Amino acid sequence: MSPFSRFSGLLLAATLPLSAVAELPAERIEPSINAELAAHTKVFAQQVYRVADNVYSAVGWQLGNVVMIEAPQGLIIVDTGESVSESRKIMAEFRKLSDKPVKAVVYTHFHPDHINGVQAFVSREQVERGDVQIYAHETLLQNVVAQGALVGPILGVRSAYSFGSFLPASDQEGMNGGIGPLAKPEPSSFIAPTVTFGERLDTNIAGLDVQFLHVPSEAPDEITLYLPANRVLISAEVDQGPTLPNIHTLRGTKFRDPVQWVESLDKLRAYQAEYMVPLHGRPVSGQDKVEEVLRMTRDGIAYIHDQTVRWMNKGLTPDELVEKVKLPPHLAGYTPYLREYYGTVKHSVRQIYNGYLGWFQGDPVALDPTPPKQQAERLIALAGGREKLLLEAGNAYLKGDYQWAAELAGYAIRVDHEDMLAREIKARSFRKLGYASMNINWRNWYLMSAMELEGKLDGDVIRQRSVEMRKVFLSPDMVRSFTPQSFLQNWVTRIDPQKAGDVELTLGFSFPDVDEQWALEVRRGVAQLHKGIPKGTALRLSMDKRFMETLLTGEGGLVKGALLGDVQVDGNLLEIRRFLACFDFSDEAFGLTLR
């Protein structure tokens, strides 16, 4: 029996009373890959590319490249990948080319695929002794904190969906990550920068002149390196490599300003470099080719931005804009640099609108909308009931209108998360959309969401994987680099007003090893962090900074620390416990599709 015949049985079952539907007819949807996306995998074949006389780019081991610069007195490593184990393989390849000691590491920006593998190249002890310097923009550490601590829990879950962390091998075979091979995320081995700068730094590292430039673009702390001796530009992700740049990332991020990004690309064009080494994809050689890639990338981003703003100013909303703003053929066809392997025009357009105007599109009906479940119940009633709604959803599926099928089935799911027929229609629709998609992020979200709908992701699995992903953004090595202020500021958004509604207490924190004092005040459901400990504060804790991360376990960590002598407690222990009980440090298990 063909899949269509089996699904016709599903539609017949949908017309019967719910109690008569025993099970759904089977339909096998074989894993597949969009042909152009599959061909794109070849771009990331493992190879160490030699650029000019002394620059080497390791492409294909992990999502981000690692670059080695051989200076007269030692090596400079630019970005360290997301995986210590994979970066060790890269270092082994580099050691075939040079036995000089590593003298410096550069973080081009704060994203995990550029900083997490650092201890494959240098040790913490080498950095602490001053044998190795780590260069970065002055805001990198605060960006690491904001990403890993403040929104770490939700970012961990969303990143798992974006990177397809739960997908079986059959859905990943032959795949790539759009800007590199599939990501291999591991807990970070982060070491904090030792040399930071603002807008520009011209310096000499290990006998080699290096020009650093701050170029906000894909990240707000993005920096590039220019080597004037041989006109090599290490472009970080200002040029994001072989894809349309990701003006917005679906896993979640603050607004990436396209105007700034275009300005940064123009600054790179001014170098008139002979070679360009991006941190994703292959190097580019020849001044004319470097200029072409930078100019076309710049024009692609500018076109998306300018036309979005143009039509925004004519009153179009995001849903209308995505149908209006499309790259012209000479840009859309510029392979691979403007093909939609990683970024897309559609989700970029939505972010640009939101960045300028926010979520409100001008129709007051959105100010206080009917709650989603209640809205779904009313729409289903208008459709003639659940059975008629799902019959229409099934017909849409059979006609290949997978988006409409998924939208219709979604209404039934909002009313009843256990409506397995609706979940099956939506899951199958997502699989069809995912396997057809040329964009890796869209593909992963479709397929991960299909797994959730199919019941293949239970709460324990989601919790475990999201915790693993969170360690990519907030590992113990990262926490060691946090200041007491950045650590305690994270507590402010953890307060539970149900538990703290009647509490008015202040807890002082002393960190004698770094000579800092802070105080957290709980004031009837609101928490405020103060520099210094106010006079008269009766509840105090004293500990070395290295111990503060254990407080994330709440009272248990405090009691253990006090028993072991790592934490000194001053004040009424019951009141301290009452204070700590005001904060919510639990990690909930949740999916993103069953809503």
XYZ file of C-alpha atoms in Angstrom, residues 479-491 507-520 529-533 539-552 558 566-569 579-580:
53
model
C 32.301 30.558 35.913
C 35.861 30.813 37.257
C 36.306 33.837 35.022
C 33.188 35.602 36.284
C 33.481 38.548 38.598
C 31.447 38.427 41.822
C 29.247 41.171 40.396
C 28.448 39.268 37.203
C 27.760 36.105 39.172
C 25.445 37.712 41.713
C 23.650 39.809 39.107
C 22.347 36.538 37.716
C 20.456 35.974 40.982
C 22.532 39.175 52.524
C 26.095 40.445 52.335
C 28.793 38.648 50.349
C 32.499 39.140 51.065
C 35.210 37.836 48.737
C 38.473 38.477 50.611
C 40.718 36.948 47.929
C 39.675 39.676 45.458
C 38.861 42.325 48.098
C 35.242 42.795 46.997
C 31.980 43.103 48.881
C 28.440 42.954 47.513
C 24.962 42.689 48.951
C 21.730 41.238 47.609
C 22.351 44.029 43.896
C 24.387 46.626 45.790
C 28.111 47.306 45.624
C 29.445 47.052 49.140
C 27.611 45.768 52.203
C 23.340 38.336 57.457
C 26.722 37.802 55.825
C 28.660 35.161 53.927
C 32.400 35.205 53.327
C 34.139 33.000 50.771
C 36.821 33.010 48.109
C 35.617 33.850 44.616
C 36.505 30.358 43.418
C 33.808 28.904 45.670
C 30.937 31.131 44.606
C 29.761 28.880 41.765
C 28.723 26.261 44.331
C 26.023 28.656 45.521
C 24.097 27.791 42.368
C 26.036 26.719 51.347
C 34.917 27.194 52.569
C 32.114 29.548 53.600
C 32.014 31.599 56.780
C 28.497 32.354 57.999
C 16.722 34.352 52.102
C 18.076 31.612 49.827
